[in-house]
Amino acid sequence: MRPYKTIYFKMPAIDLKTELGALIKLQALDTEIYGLKSEKNAKPLEIKLLETAFEEKKVAMAALEKANLGLQKEKKDKELELASKEEGIKKLQGQLYSLKTNKEYSTMMQQIADAKADVSVAEDKILQLLDQMDKIKVDIEQERQKLGEEEKVLKAQKEKSEERIKVIDDRLAQLEAQRQQVIPGIDSKILTQYERILEGRDALAIVTVKDNSCQGCNMSVPAQVINLIKMYDHIITCEMCNRMLYIEEDQV
Ligand SMILES: [Zn+2]
């Protein structure tokens, strides 16, 4: 077995058990601080994602409205075309009686029949467009209602998020104050060691050994090391994750 790392300075004047007790208190505060800070840091991204989803829906809505305008324009063009065709038919019909020959007459009758067929096609197209416009209006109305509801939800979530951040800030201030009360009771070298591990190990610097395993990394801790921990001679750290180890009173 490789020897477990220890802090290589003797601490005759230091009651290690008391020091560890203070570190455990500090760790409880730091764990909560870390969790709250992570939660707070995640808030802007959560809101940003909601806003992005909402903006995308607004874009989809704008596309529907644009399609509706396109249909309106197409219908107007068709109506103008229809009016002009009808005007043409009237003109031709007015000229019918001034024609001299049967051939001229039958040619013009054919022109009138063709123009009437065009009119009928244009009328069908206008009916189709009206149908499409009715459908798109229903879609737009549904989307508008959904957007309105989602805007309310977004606003509520933003407010909830802001309120939560306030609660977190208040709690962080309390925790920081408690931290300042605990810190003076800890030896400065031990505190430095603790803070170094805290920074490098996701805000978890001191952990218990439970069922013979480190609760920081789950590596098993040999019986000899457990005995060393119980001696309170040195701070014992986990060989795997380098966190400080302790054993809870009821497990001693
Ligand atoms: Zn470990």
Coordinates of N, CA and C in Angstrom, one line a residue, residues 13 24 39 59 76 115 117 126 156-158 163 177 199 245 251:
A13 N 0.6 22.3 19.1 CA -0.3 23.2 19.9 C -1.7 23.2 19.4
I24 N -15.4 21.0 9.3 CA -16.6 20.4 8.9 C -17.8 21.4 8.9
E39 N -26.5 27.7 -8.8 CA -27.9 28.0 -9.2 C -28.1 29.4 -9.7
V59 N -41.0 34.8 -34.7 CA -40.5 34.7 -36.1 C -41.5 33.9 -37.0
K76 N -56.0 40.4 -54.8 CA -56.2 41.7 -55.4 C -55.8 41.7 -56.9
A115 N -62.5 34.5 -73.5 CA -62.4 35.4 -72.4 C -63.3 35.0 -71.2
A117 N -64.1 31.9 -70.5 CA -63.4 30.8 -69.8 C -62.3 31.3 -68.9
I126 N -59.8 33.0 -57.3 CA -60.1 33.9 -56.2 C -60.8 33.1 -55.0
A156 N -43.6 35.7 -16.0 CA -43.7 35.1 -14.7 C -42.4 34.4 -14.3
Q157 N -41.8 33.7 -15.3 CA -40.6 32.9 -15.0 C -39.4 33.9 -14.7
K158 N -39.4 35.0 -15.5 CA -38.4 36.0 -15.2 C -38.5 36.6 -13.8
E163 N -36.7 36.9 -8.2 CA -37.0 36.7 -6.8 C -36.1 35.7 -6.1
A177 N -21.3 35.6 6.4 CA -21.1 36.1 7.8 C -20.8 35.0 8.7
E199 N -11.0 24.6 -3.8 CA -11.0 25.2 -5.1 C -10.8 24.2 -6.2
L245 N -9.9 13.7 5.1 CA -10.8 12.7 5.6 C -11.1 12.8 7.1
Q251 N -19.4 6.7 14.2 CA -18.8 5.6 13.5 C -17.4 5.3 14.2

